[in-house]
Amino acid sequence: MFSRAAHKPGAKFIYGIFGVQYSGDEPAGRQLDLIKSFDALIDGKAHLDRIVYPTKNKPFGTQIWLSYWHPATYAEWWSSRPVQDFWNNLPDDAGVWRETLTVDVGRTQNACTADLKNGVNGLGEKEMFSEKIGYWGCLRDRLAQATADEKFSSPLAEMPERVPESEEIRRGRTSITKKTYWFEEFDELVTGWMHHLGDNAAANGLLDVRMGYVPENGRFRDHEGPINLNHNRKIELFYWMDMSKFERAGRVHRGHVKLRKKWMEAYCPVGPMGNGVGKITLWEETSILKGGDVQAEYVGCREGTGFMAYDGSAAVKSTTVAC
């Protein structure tokens, strides 16, 4: 049995993803002040996770707020005077960004191995389910709008080329419309899968990858390599070009195929970690977005940040104005 959000038919919800960029291992000075100011504005207003995203092989990072909202609640919060004053008064090199994703519940699905308020499960009511699990294509089948003809394909003929993230700042505003069991059975496979996706993003059909962690939950190891993989609570955000790229990435990587098989064997009702025995929680969410469902704004951010990495291609439309 898995837990998922119990959406009302025809409803929508919003991912509000916000970031503050900083240099070095920890934020300091003005960037730390911006983080504290924004955190005070959003704290207690939405279900959210605070994530640290260390940019791979780069001397900078990002504090990210991954928040979930009902549309009316988000609109009220975003239009409030304190939030607008903060946003409109950002300097032209602020290093602050937002990505707002509006999701039709007919084009999203999620699952959590425990009845907890992880991810979109924290937005409202939850329900348990046991159908459409454990076979290739089950995630697509759990999308209410999925049909034999609906392939959820991208209108783009091929992957757009992205601009690598760099230390160069684009001034102004750019807008774009249990542990032992885990170590023995899963840790190596999960680590390998994450490395594969992060190191081969374009080949896997990924527009962007953000692998972050929640520092307040501590570490379970101190291995060399990406720091996020050493933490107890990890949150990865993947932007695939379309559903076919997403499905292919899982099918062709042998480590992921093995990981998926072992996970289903362990966490099925008769498995050694099933029916609540396993205390390690995994949750996933898949949402299919149309172009108009995405709004993004980057204020004085590093070149190559988020969707800004594609504003020289046909993938996005963008405008840059002075602050």
PDB file of C-alpha atoms in Angstrom:
ATOM      1  CA  MET A   1       0.000   0.000   0.000  1.00  0.00           C
ATOM      2  CA  PHE A   2       1.162   3.485  -0.843  1.00  0.00           C
ATOM      3  CA  SER A   3      -0.123   6.918   0.128  1.00  0.00           C
ATOM      4  CA  ARG A   4      -1.027   9.688  -2.326  1.00  0.00           C
ATOM      5  CA  ALA A   5      -2.746  13.055  -2.402  1.00  0.00           C
ATOM      6  CA  ALA A   6      -6.534  12.837  -2.715  1.00  0.00           C
ATOM      7  CA  HIS A   7      -7.204  15.544  -5.294  1.00  0.00           C
ATOM      8  CA  LYS A   8     -10.664  16.709  -6.278  1.00  0.00           C
ATOM      9  CA  PRO A   9     -11.389  16.186 -10.009  1.00  0.00           C
ATOM     10  CA  GLY A  10     -10.712  19.283 -12.065  1.00  0.00           C
ATOM     11  CA  ALA A  11      -8.633  20.958  -9.371  1.00  0.00           C
ATOM     12  CA  LYS A  12      -5.179  22.473  -9.728  1.00  0.00           C
ATOM     13  CA  PHE A  13      -2.277  23.087  -7.388  1.00  0.00           C
ATOM     14  CA  ILE A  14       0.908  25.112  -7.597  1.00  0.00           C
ATOM     15  CA  TYR A  15       4.552  24.330  -7.099  1.00  0.00           C
ATOM     16  CA  GLY A  16       6.182  27.543  -5.919  1.00  0.00           C
ATOM     17  CA  ILE A  17       9.940  27.033  -6.234  1.00  0.00           C
ATOM     18  CA  PHE A  18      12.115  29.904  -5.031  1.00  0.00           C
ATOM     19  CA  GLY A  19      15.878  30.240  -4.808  1.00  0.00           C
ATOM     20  CA  VAL A  20      18.595  32.524  -3.476  1.00  0.00           C
ATOM     21  CA  GLN A  21      22.065  31.996  -4.946  1.00  0.00           C
ATOM     22  CA  TYR A  22      25.286  32.507  -2.996  1.00  0.00           C
ATOM     23  CA  SER A  23      29.031  32.031  -3.412  1.00  0.00           C
ATOM     24  CA  GLY A  24      31.065  29.566  -1.347  1.00  0.00           C
ATOM     25  CA  ASP A  25      29.848  26.742   0.868  1.00  0.00           C
ATOM     26  CA  GLU A  26      27.549  28.848   3.065  1.00  0.00           C
ATOM     27  CA  PRO A  27      25.517  32.010   2.462  1.00  0.00           C
ATOM     28  CA  ALA A  28      26.835  35.177   4.073  1.00  0.00           C
ATOM     29  CA  GLY A  29      26.351  38.930   4.036  1.00  0.00           C
ATOM     30  CA  ARG A  30      23.608  40.257   1.775  1.00  0.00           C
ATOM     31  CA  GLN A  31      22.655  36.812   0.455  1.00  0.00           C
ATOM     32  CA  LEU A  32      22.122  35.509   3.987  1.00  0.00           C
ATOM     33  CA  ASP A  33      19.964  38.547   4.729  1.00  0.00           C
ATOM     34  CA  LEU A  34      17.881  37.845   1.603  1.00  0.00           C
ATOM     35  CA  ILE A  35      17.422  34.227   2.673  1.00  0.00           C
ATOM     36  CA  LYS A  36      16.270  35.242   6.147  1.00  0.00           C
ATOM     37  CA  SER A  37      13.920  37.888   4.781  1.00  0.00           C
ATOM     38  CA  PHE A  38      12.253  35.589   2.271  1.00  0.00           C
ATOM     39  CA  ASP A  39      12.034  32.729   4.764  1.00  0.00           C
ATOM     40  CA  ALA A  40      10.114  34.987   7.135  1.00  0.00           C
ATOM     41  CA  LEU A  41       7.653  35.779   4.332  1.00  0.00           C
ATOM     42  CA  ILE A  42       6.928  32.169   3.362  1.00  0.00           C
ATOM     43  CA  ASP A  43       7.263  30.419   6.746  1.00  0.00           C
ATOM     44  CA  GLY A  44       3.935  28.983   7.877  1.00  0.00           C
ATOM     45  CA  LYS A  45       2.157  30.046   4.688  1.00  0.00           C
ATOM     46  CA  ALA A  46       2.538  26.824   2.678  1.00  0.00           C
ATOM     47  CA  HIS A  47       3.618  23.216   2.929  1.00  0.00           C
ATOM     48  CA  LEU A  48       7.294  23.375   2.026  1.00  0.00           C
ATOM     49  CA  ASP A  49      10.785  21.931   2.179  1.00  0.00           C
ATOM     50  CA  ARG A  50      13.912  24.047   2.531  1.00  0.00           C
ATOM     51  CA  ILE A  51      16.633  22.556   0.350  1.00  0.00           C
ATOM     52  CA  VAL A  52      20.317  23.313  -0.072  1.00  0.00           C
ATOM     53  CA  TYR A  53      21.449  22.798  -3.666  1.00  0.00           C
ATOM     54  CA  PRO A  54      25.242  22.699  -4.126  1.00  0.00           C
ATOM     55  CA  THR A  55      26.009  23.327  -7.799  1.00  0.00           C
ATOM     56  CA  LYS A  56      28.086  20.392  -9.025  1.00  0.00           C
ATOM     57  CA  ASN A  57      31.781  21.197  -9.503  1.00  0.00           C
ATOM     58  CA  LYS A  58      31.133  24.911  -8.961  1.00  0.00           C
ATOM     59  CA  PRO A  59      32.060  27.177  -6.009  1.00  0.00           C
ATOM     60  CA  PHE A  60      28.504  28.303  -5.329  1.00  0.00           C
ATOM     61  CA  GLY A  61      25.138  27.034  -4.127  1.00  0.00           C
ATOM     62  CA  THR A  62      21.457  27.891  -3.819  1.00  0.00           C
ATOM     63  CA  GLN A  63      18.979  27.927  -0.950  1.00  0.00           C
ATOM     64  CA  ILE A  64      15.700  26.600  -2.392  1.00  0.00           C
ATOM     65  CA  TRP A  65      12.161  26.668  -1.023  1.00  0.00           C
ATOM     66  CA  LEU A  66       9.971  23.946  -2.594  1.00  0.00           C
ATOM     67  CA  SER A  67       6.422  24.949  -1.672  1.00  0.00           C
ATOM     68  CA  TYR A  68       2.961  23.567  -2.462  1.00  0.00           C
ATOM     69  CA  TRP A  69      -0.132  25.761  -2.703  1.00  0.00           C
ATOM     70  CA  HIS A  70      -3.790  25.879  -3.591  1.00  0.00           C
ATOM     71  CA  PRO A  71      -4.036  28.506  -6.387  1.00  0.00           C
ATOM     72  CA  ALA A  72      -6.189  30.975  -4.458  1.00  0.00           C
ATOM     73  CA  THR A  73      -3.926  30.815  -1.410  1.00  0.00           C
ATOM     74  CA  TYR A  74      -0.845  31.352  -3.550  1.00  0.00           C
ATOM     75  CA  ALA A  75      -2.389  34.310  -5.367  1.00  0.00           C
ATOM     76  CA  GLU A  76      -3.304  35.952  -2.065  1.00  0.00           C
ATOM     77  CA  TRP A  77       0.191  35.422  -0.635  1.00  0.00           C
ATOM     78  CA  TRP A  78       2.056  36.473  -3.778  1.00  0.00           C
ATOM     79  CA  SER A  79       0.047  39.689  -4.173  1.00  0.00           C
ATOM     80  CA  SER A  80       0.395  40.673  -0.511  1.00  0.00           C
ATOM     81  CA  ARG A  81       2.224  43.933   0.183  1.00  0.00           C
ATOM     82  CA  PRO A  82       5.168  42.410   2.146  1.00  0.00           C
ATOM     83  CA  VAL A  83       5.920  39.854  -0.573  1.00  0.00           C
ATOM     84  CA  GLN A  84       5.599  42.365  -3.407  1.00  0.00           C
ATOM     85  CA  ASP A  85       7.755  44.900  -1.562  1.00  0.00           C
ATOM     86  CA  PHE A  86      10.474  42.290  -1.106  1.00  0.00           C
ATOM     87  CA  TRP A  87      10.374  41.147  -4.721  1.00  0.00           C
ATOM     88  CA  ASN A  88      10.035  44.519  -6.404  1.00  0.00           C
ATOM     89  CA  ASN A  89      12.908  46.030  -4.426  1.00  0.00           C
ATOM     90  CA  LEU A  90      15.477  43.364  -5.227  1.00  0.00           C
ATOM     91  CA  PRO A  91      18.718  44.792  -6.685  1.00  0.00           C
ATOM     92  CA  ASP A  92      19.626  43.927 -10.263  1.00  0.00           C
ATOM     93  CA  ASP A  93      22.313  41.471  -9.085  1.00  0.00           C
ATOM     94  CA  ALA A  94      20.214  39.860  -6.324  1.00  0.00           C
ATOM     95  CA  GLY A  95      20.658  36.227  -7.372  1.00  0.00           C
ATOM     96  CA  VAL A  96      17.014  35.479  -6.538  1.00  0.00           C
ATOM     97  CA  TRP A  97      14.635  33.464  -8.701  1.00  0.00           C
ATOM     98  CA  ARG A  98      11.185  31.916  -8.767  1.00  0.00           C
ATOM     99  CA  GLU A  99       9.564  29.183 -10.860  1.00  0.00           C
ATOM    100  CA  THR A 100       5.792  28.797 -10.584  1.00  0.00           C
ATOM    101  CA  LEU A 101       4.349  25.567 -11.977  1.00  0.00           C
ATOM    102  CA  THR A 102       0.555  25.261 -12.190  1.00  0.00           C
ATOM    103  CA  VAL A 103      -0.504  21.608 -12.255  1.00  0.00           C
ATOM    104  CA  ASP A 104      -3.802  20.137 -13.449  1.00  0.00           C
ATOM    105  CA  VAL A 105      -4.550  17.169 -11.159  1.00  0.00           C
ATOM    106  CA  GLY A 106      -5.470  15.121 -14.241  1.00  0.00           C
ATOM    107  CA  ARG A 107      -1.846  15.397 -15.361  1.00  0.00           C
ATOM    108  CA  THR A 108      -0.090  14.489 -12.103  1.00  0.00           C
ATOM    109  CA  GLN A 109       0.410  11.464  -9.881  1.00  0.00           C
ATOM    110  CA  ASN A 110       2.349  10.808  -6.703  1.00  0.00           C
ATOM    111  CA  ALA A 111       3.137   7.989  -4.287  1.00  0.00           C
ATOM    112  CA  CYS A 112       4.719   7.777  -0.835  1.00  0.00           C
ATOM    113  CA  THR A 113       5.821   4.614   0.986  1.00  0.00           C
ATOM    114  CA  ALA A 114       4.456   5.972   4.283  1.00  0.00           C
ATOM    115  CA  ASP A 115       1.310   7.829   5.277  1.00  0.00           C
ATOM    116  CA  LEU A 116       3.232  11.061   5.818  1.00  0.00           C
ATOM    117  CA  LYS A 117       2.881  14.620   4.569  1.00  0.00           C
ATOM    118  CA  ASN A 118       5.808  14.460   2.186  1.00  0.00           C
ATOM    119  CA  GLY A 119       5.616  16.539  -0.977  1.00  0.00           C
ATOM    120  CA  VAL A 120       2.164  17.176  -2.377  1.00  0.00           C
ATOM    121  CA  ASN A 121       0.740  14.848   0.301  1.00  0.00           C
ATOM    122  CA  GLY A 122       1.101  17.806   2.645  1.00  0.00           C
ATOM    123  CA  LEU A 123      -1.331  19.933   0.656  1.00  0.00           C
ATOM    124  CA  GLY A 124      -4.561  18.338   1.875  1.00  0.00           C
ATOM    125  CA  GLU A 125      -6.275  14.981   2.244  1.00  0.00           C
ATOM    126  CA  LYS A 126      -4.443  11.714   1.527  1.00  0.00           C
ATOM    127  CA  GLU A 127      -5.578   8.250   0.482  1.00  0.00           C
ATOM    128  CA  MET A 128      -4.044   4.787   0.336  1.00  0.00           C
ATOM    129  CA  PHE A 129      -3.836   2.843  -2.932  1.00  0.00           C
ATOM    130  CA  SER A 130      -2.468  -0.453  -4.228  1.00  0.00           C
ATOM    131  CA  GLU A 131      -3.393  -0.476  -7.930  1.00  0.00           C
ATOM    132  CA  LYS A 132      -1.246   0.396 -10.965  1.00  0.00           C
ATOM    133  CA  ILE A 133       2.026  -0.350  -9.193  1.00  0.00           C
ATOM    134  CA  GLY A 134       5.189  -2.206 -10.106  1.00  0.00           C
ATOM    135  CA  TYR A 135       5.137  -2.439 -13.905  1.00  0.00           C
ATOM    136  CA  TRP A 136       6.696  -0.367 -16.678  1.00  0.00           C
ATOM    137  CA  GLY A 137       4.259   2.388 -17.563  1.00  0.00           C
ATOM    138  CA  CYS A 138       2.415   2.402 -14.235  1.00  0.00           C
ATOM    139  CA  LEU A 139       3.228   6.065 -13.580  1.00  0.00           C
ATOM    140  CA  ARG A 140       1.729   7.060 -16.914  1.00  0.00           C
ATOM    141  CA  ASP A 141      -1.338   4.895 -16.233  1.00  0.00           C
ATOM    142  CA  ARG A 142      -1.912   6.671 -12.921  1.00  0.00           C
ATOM    143  CA  LEU A 143      -2.368   9.990 -14.736  1.00  0.00           C
ATOM    144  CA  ALA A 144      -6.121  10.592 -15.019  1.00  0.00           C
ATOM    145  CA  GLN A 145      -5.779  12.158 -18.487  1.00  0.00           C
ATOM    146  CA  ALA A 146      -3.666   9.303 -19.863  1.00  0.00           C
ATOM    147  CA  THR A 147      -5.181   7.555 -22.892  1.00  0.00           C
ATOM    148  CA  ALA A 148      -3.921   5.318 -25.674  1.00  0.00           C
ATOM    149  CA  ASP A 149      -3.562   8.397 -27.886  1.00  0.00           C
ATOM    150  CA  GLU A 150      -2.228  10.854 -25.307  1.00  0.00           C
ATOM    151  CA  LYS A 151       1.547  10.391 -25.284  1.00  0.00           C
ATOM    152  CA  PHE A 152       2.320  13.569 -23.305  1.00  0.00           C
ATOM    153  CA  SER A 153       4.902  14.420 -25.961  1.00  0.00           C
ATOM    154  CA  SER A 154       6.875  17.636 -26.182  1.00  0.00           C
ATOM    155  CA  PRO A 155       6.338  19.837 -29.272  1.00  0.00           C
ATOM    156  CA  LEU A 156      10.128  20.188 -29.467  1.00  0.00           C
ATOM    157  CA  ALA A 157      11.682  17.938 -32.095  1.00  0.00           C
ATOM    158  CA  GLU A 158      14.948  17.576 -30.186  1.00  0.00           C
ATOM    159  CA  MET A 159      16.626  18.536 -26.945  1.00  0.00           C
ATOM    160  CA  PRO A 160      17.474  22.244 -26.862  1.00  0.00           C
ATOM    161  CA  GLU A 161      21.064  23.138 -26.068  1.00  0.00           C
ATOM    162  CA  ARG A 162      21.494  24.644 -22.623  1.00  0.00           C
ATOM    163  CA  VAL A 163      23.955  27.302 -21.544  1.00  0.00           C
ATOM    164  CA  PRO A 164      26.123  25.927 -18.694  1.00  0.00           C
ATOM    165  CA  GLU A 165      25.681  27.664 -15.365  1.00  0.00           C
ATOM    166  CA  SER A 166      28.537  30.083 -14.775  1.00  0.00           C
ATOM    167  CA  GLU A 167      29.675  32.749 -12.330  1.00  0.00           C
ATOM    168  CA  GLU A 168      28.686  35.509 -14.762  1.00  0.00           C
ATOM    169  CA  ILE A 169      25.698  37.462 -13.450  1.00  0.00           C
ATOM    170  CA  ARG A 170      22.918  38.593 -15.763  1.00  0.00           C
ATOM    171  CA  ARG A 171      21.746  41.820 -14.213  1.00  0.00           C
ATOM    172  CA  GLY A 172      18.086  42.738 -14.260  1.00  0.00           C
ATOM    173  CA  ARG A 173      14.958  40.612 -14.327  1.00  0.00           C
ATOM    174  CA  THR A 174      14.663  37.763 -16.791  1.00  0.00           C
ATOM    175  CA  SER A 175      11.178  36.271 -17.076  1.00  0.00           C
ATOM    176  CA  ILE A 176      10.232  32.920 -18.583  1.00  0.00           C
ATOM    177  CA  THR A 177       6.518  32.730 -19.616  1.00  0.00           C
ATOM    178  CA  LYS A 178      15.747   1.204   8.287  1.00  0.00           C
ATOM    179  CA  LYS A 179      19.608   1.883   7.709  1.00  0.00           C
ATOM    180  CA  THR A 180      21.299  -1.554   7.647  1.00  0.00           C
ATOM    181  CA  TYR A 181      18.842  -2.931   5.152  1.00  0.00           C
ATOM    182  CA  TRP A 182      19.125   0.223   3.096  1.00  0.00           C
ATOM    183  CA  PHE A 183      22.925   0.049   2.912  1.00  0.00           C
ATOM    184  CA  GLU A 184      22.953  -3.648   2.044  1.00  0.00           C
ATOM    185  CA  GLU A 185      20.230  -3.487  -0.589  1.00  0.00           C
ATOM    186  CA  PHE A 186      19.756   0.010  -2.002  1.00  0.00           C
ATOM    187  CA  ASP A 187      22.385   2.641  -1.258  1.00  0.00           C
ATOM    188  CA  GLU A 188      24.872   1.727  -3.978  1.00  0.00           C
ATOM    189  CA  LEU A 189      22.136   1.403  -6.590  1.00  0.00           C
ATOM    190  CA  VAL A 190      20.512   4.725  -5.695  1.00  0.00           C
ATOM    191  CA  THR A 191      23.850   6.537  -5.680  1.00  0.00           C
ATOM    192  CA  GLY A 192      24.741   5.120  -9.090  1.00  0.00           C
ATOM    193  CA  TRP A 193      21.370   6.090 -10.550  1.00  0.00           C
ATOM    194  CA  MET A 194      21.638   9.667  -9.272  1.00  0.00           C
ATOM    195  CA  HIS A 195      25.169   9.979 -10.677  1.00  0.00           C
ATOM    196  CA  HIS A 196      23.967   8.693 -14.054  1.00  0.00           C
ATOM    197  CA  LEU A 197      21.175  11.257 -14.296  1.00  0.00           C
ATOM    198  CA  GLY A 198      23.286  14.176 -13.126  1.00  0.00           C
ATOM    199  CA  ASP A 199      26.312  13.371 -15.286  1.00  0.00           C
ATOM    200  CA  ASN A 200      24.322  12.699 -18.462  1.00  0.00           C
ATOM    201  CA  ALA A 201      21.456  15.174 -18.220  1.00  0.00           C
ATOM    202  CA  ALA A 202      20.983  16.040 -21.895  1.00  0.00           C
ATOM    203  CA  ALA A 203      21.415  12.419 -23.049  1.00  0.00           C
ATOM    204  CA  ASN A 204      18.680  11.419 -20.597  1.00  0.00           C
ATOM    205  CA  GLY A 205      16.290  14.077 -21.911  1.00  0.00           C
ATOM    206  CA  LEU A 206      16.690  16.290 -18.847  1.00  0.00           C
ATOM    207  CA  LEU A 207      16.343  20.043 -19.189  1.00  0.00           C
ATOM    208  CA  ASP A 208      17.527  20.683 -15.637  1.00  0.00           C
ATOM    209  CA  VAL A 209      18.618  18.714 -12.561  1.00  0.00           C
ATOM    210  CA  ARG A 210      18.681  19.993  -8.989  1.00  0.00           C
ATOM    211  CA  MET A 211      19.837  17.453  -6.422  1.00  0.00           C
ATOM    212  CA  GLY A 212      19.531  18.979  -2.965  1.00  0.00           C
ATOM    213  CA  TYR A 213      19.370  18.075   0.697  1.00  0.00           C
ATOM    214  CA  VAL A 214      17.854  19.269   3.981  1.00  0.00           C
ATOM    215  CA  PRO A 215      20.793  19.979   6.327  1.00  0.00           C
ATOM    216  CA  GLU A 216      18.645  20.050   9.479  1.00  0.00           C
ATOM    217  CA  ASN A 217      18.039  16.283   9.128  1.00  0.00           C
ATOM    218  CA  GLY A 218      21.747  15.473   9.374  1.00  0.00           C
ATOM    219  CA  ARG A 219      24.009  13.044   7.521  1.00  0.00           C
ATOM    220  CA  PHE A 220      24.214   9.267   7.502  1.00  0.00           C
ATOM    221  CA  ARG A 221      27.719   9.117   6.017  1.00  0.00           C
ATOM    222  CA  ASP A 222      30.676  11.260   4.954  1.00  0.00           C
ATOM    223  CA  HIS A 223      31.666   9.847   1.579  1.00  0.00           C
ATOM    224  CA  GLU A 224      33.540  11.790  -1.042  1.00  0.00           C
ATOM    225  CA  GLY A 225      31.468  12.964  -3.955  1.00  0.00           C
ATOM    226  CA  PRO A 226      28.227  14.963  -4.126  1.00  0.00           C
ATOM    227  CA  ILE A 227      27.417  16.168  -0.612  1.00  0.00           C
ATOM    228  CA  ASN A 228      23.665  15.883  -1.131  1.00  0.00           C
ATOM    229  CA  LEU A 229      23.880  12.080  -1.413  1.00  0.00           C
ATOM    230  CA  ASN A 230      25.329  11.868   2.118  1.00  0.00           C
ATOM    231  CA  HIS A 231      22.291  13.404   3.837  1.00  0.00           C
ATOM    232  CA  ASN A 232      19.301  11.707   5.454  1.00  0.00           C
ATOM    233  CA  ARG A 233      16.687  13.778   3.631  1.00  0.00           C
ATOM    234  CA  LYS A 234      17.383  14.328  -0.036  1.00  0.00           C
ATOM    235  CA  ILE A 235      15.103  16.020  -2.543  1.00  0.00           C
ATOM    236  CA  GLU A 236      15.811  15.833  -6.256  1.00  0.00           C
ATOM    237  CA  LEU A 237      14.049  17.970  -8.859  1.00  0.00           C
ATOM    238  CA  PHE A 238      14.209  16.714 -12.441  1.00  0.00           C
ATOM    239  CA  TYR A 239      12.802  18.549 -15.468  1.00  0.00           C
ATOM    240  CA  TRP A 240      12.361  16.055 -18.307  1.00  0.00           C
ATOM    241  CA  MET A 241      11.625  17.180 -21.858  1.00  0.00           C
ATOM    242  CA  ASP A 242       8.624  14.842 -22.038  1.00  0.00           C
ATOM    243  CA  MET A 243       7.193  11.579 -20.698  1.00  0.00           C
ATOM    244  CA  SER A 244       8.928   9.366 -23.253  1.00  0.00           C
ATOM    245  CA  LYS A 245      12.371  10.662 -22.222  1.00  0.00           C
ATOM    246  CA  PHE A 246      11.481  10.056 -18.572  1.00  0.00           C
ATOM    247  CA  GLU A 247      10.374   6.477 -19.207  1.00  0.00           C
ATOM    248  CA  ARG A 248      13.326   5.654 -21.438  1.00  0.00           C
ATOM    249  CA  ALA A 249      15.853   6.870 -18.845  1.00  0.00           C
ATOM    250  CA  GLY A 250      14.479   4.365 -16.341  1.00  0.00           C
ATOM    251  CA  ARG A 251      14.279   1.440 -18.743  1.00  0.00           C
ATOM    252  CA  VAL A 252      17.755   1.603 -20.288  1.00  0.00           C
ATOM    253  CA  HIS A 253      19.866   2.079 -17.149  1.00  0.00           C
ATOM    254  CA  ARG A 254      20.643  -1.373 -15.760  1.00  0.00           C
ATOM    255  CA  GLY A 255      21.251  -0.062 -12.253  1.00  0.00           C
ATOM    256  CA  HIS A 256      17.822   1.576 -12.162  1.00  0.00           C
ATOM    257  CA  VAL A 257      16.129  -1.583 -13.484  1.00  0.00           C
ATOM    258  CA  LYS A 258      17.756  -3.580 -10.668  1.00  0.00           C
ATOM    259  CA  LEU A 259      16.933  -0.901  -8.096  1.00  0.00           C
ATOM    260  CA  ARG A 260      13.293  -0.807  -9.156  1.00  0.00           C
ATOM    261  CA  LYS A 261      12.962  -4.612  -8.949  1.00  0.00           C
ATOM    262  CA  LYS A 262      14.575  -4.827  -5.492  1.00  0.00           C
ATOM    263  CA  TRP A 263      12.501  -1.925  -4.192  1.00  0.00           C
ATOM    264  CA  MET A 264       9.199  -3.452  -5.259  1.00  0.00           C
ATOM    265  CA  GLU A 265      10.197  -6.831  -3.789  1.00  0.00           C
ATOM    266  CA  ALA A 266      11.146  -5.225  -0.467  1.00  0.00           C
ATOM    267  CA  TYR A 267       8.239  -2.793  -0.060  1.00  0.00           C
ATOM    268  CA  CYS A 268       5.359  -4.856  -1.443  1.00  0.00           C
ATOM    269  CA  PRO A 269       2.848  -6.003   1.237  1.00  0.00           C
ATOM    270  CA  VAL A 270       4.611  -9.374   1.693  1.00  0.00           C
ATOM    271  CA  GLY A 271       8.140  -7.937   1.423  1.00  0.00           C
ATOM    272  CA  PRO A 272      10.543  -7.565   4.364  1.00  0.00           C
ATOM    273  CA  MET A 273       9.939  -3.786   4.482  1.00  0.00           C
ATOM    274  CA  GLY A 274       6.245  -3.849   3.555  1.00  0.00           C
ATOM    275  CA  ASN A 275       3.208  -2.790   5.586  1.00  0.00           C
ATOM    276  CA  GLY A 276       5.058  -0.103   7.503  1.00  0.00           C
ATOM    277  CA  VAL A 277       8.039  -2.192   8.616  1.00  0.00           C
ATOM    278  CA  GLY A 278      10.503  -0.130   6.594  1.00  0.00           C
ATOM    279  CA  LYS A 279      11.110   3.256   8.175  1.00  0.00           C
ATOM    280  CA  ILE A 280      12.932   4.834   5.244  1.00  0.00           C
ATOM    281  CA  THR A 281      10.439   6.871   3.242  1.00  0.00           C
ATOM    282  CA  LEU A 282      10.520   7.372  -0.504  1.00  0.00           C
ATOM    283  CA  TRP A 283       8.114   9.621  -2.326  1.00  0.00           C
ATOM    284  CA  GLU A 284       7.835  10.607  -5.950  1.00  0.00           C
ATOM    285  CA  GLU A 285       5.732  13.020  -7.941  1.00  0.00           C
ATOM    286  CA  THR A 286       5.299  13.254 -11.695  1.00  0.00           C
ATOM    287  CA  SER A 287       3.519  16.202 -13.297  1.00  0.00           C
ATOM    288  CA  ILE A 288       3.036  16.897 -17.014  1.00  0.00           C
ATOM    289  CA  LEU A 289       3.144  20.624 -17.765  1.00  0.00           C
ATOM    290  CA  LYS A 290       2.176  22.643 -20.801  1.00  0.00           C
ATOM    291  CA  GLY A 291       4.095  25.754 -21.821  1.00  0.00           C
ATOM    292  CA  GLY A 292       1.590  28.132 -20.272  1.00  0.00           C
ATOM    293  CA  ASP A 293       1.747  26.269 -16.954  1.00  0.00           C
ATOM    294  CA  VAL A 294       5.258  27.567 -16.258  1.00  0.00           C
ATOM    295  CA  GLN A 295       6.181  31.081 -15.180  1.00  0.00           C
ATOM    296  CA  ALA A 296       9.715  31.939 -14.145  1.00  0.00           C
ATOM    297  CA  GLU A 297      11.632  35.049 -13.176  1.00  0.00           C
ATOM    298  CA  TYR A 298      15.339  35.395 -12.448  1.00  0.00           C
ATOM    299  CA  VAL A 299      16.623  38.576 -10.800  1.00  0.00           C
ATOM    300  CA  GLY A 300      20.362  39.086 -11.194  1.00  0.00           C
ATOM    301  CA  CYS A 301      21.086  35.367 -11.424  1.00  0.00           C
ATOM    302  CA  ARG A 302      24.035  33.440 -12.791  1.00  0.00           C
ATOM    303  CA  GLU A 303      23.951  32.744 -16.511  1.00  0.00           C
ATOM    304  CA  GLY A 304      22.558  29.268 -17.120  1.00  0.00           C
ATOM    305  CA  THR A 305      20.218  29.283 -14.115  1.00  0.00           C
ATOM    306  CA  GLY A 306      17.052  27.205 -14.550  1.00  0.00           C
ATOM    307  CA  PHE A 307      15.026  27.908 -17.691  1.00  0.00           C
ATOM    308  CA  MET A 308      17.208  30.942 -18.370  1.00  0.00           C
ATOM    309  CA  ALA A 309      19.703  28.444 -19.781  1.00  0.00           C
ATOM    310  CA  TYR A 310      17.398  28.010 -22.804  1.00  0.00           C
ATOM    311  CA  ASP A 311      16.363  31.567 -23.625  1.00  0.00           C
ATOM    312  CA  GLY A 312      18.533  31.499 -26.733  1.00  0.00           C
ATOM    313  CA  SER A 313      16.604  28.520 -28.106  1.00  0.00           C
ATOM    314  CA  ALA A 314      13.066  27.900 -29.319  1.00  0.00           C
ATOM    315  CA  ALA A 315      12.231  26.174 -26.041  1.00  0.00           C
ATOM    316  CA  VAL A 316      11.327  29.334 -24.114  1.00  0.00           C
ATOM    317  CA  LYS A 317      10.403  32.964 -24.620  1.00  0.00           C
ATOM    318  CA  SER A 318      12.118  35.461 -22.362  1.00  0.00           C
ATOM    319  CA  THR A 319      12.479  39.160 -21.684  1.00  0.00           C
ATOM    320  CA  THR A 320      15.119  40.967 -19.644  1.00  0.00           C
ATOM    321  CA  VAL A 321      14.464  44.367 -18.091  1.00  0.00           C
ATOM    322  CA  ALA A 322      16.465  46.567 -15.755  1.00  0.00           C
ATOM    323  CA  CYS A 323      15.467  46.710 -12.119  1.00  0.00           C
TER     324      CYS A 323
END
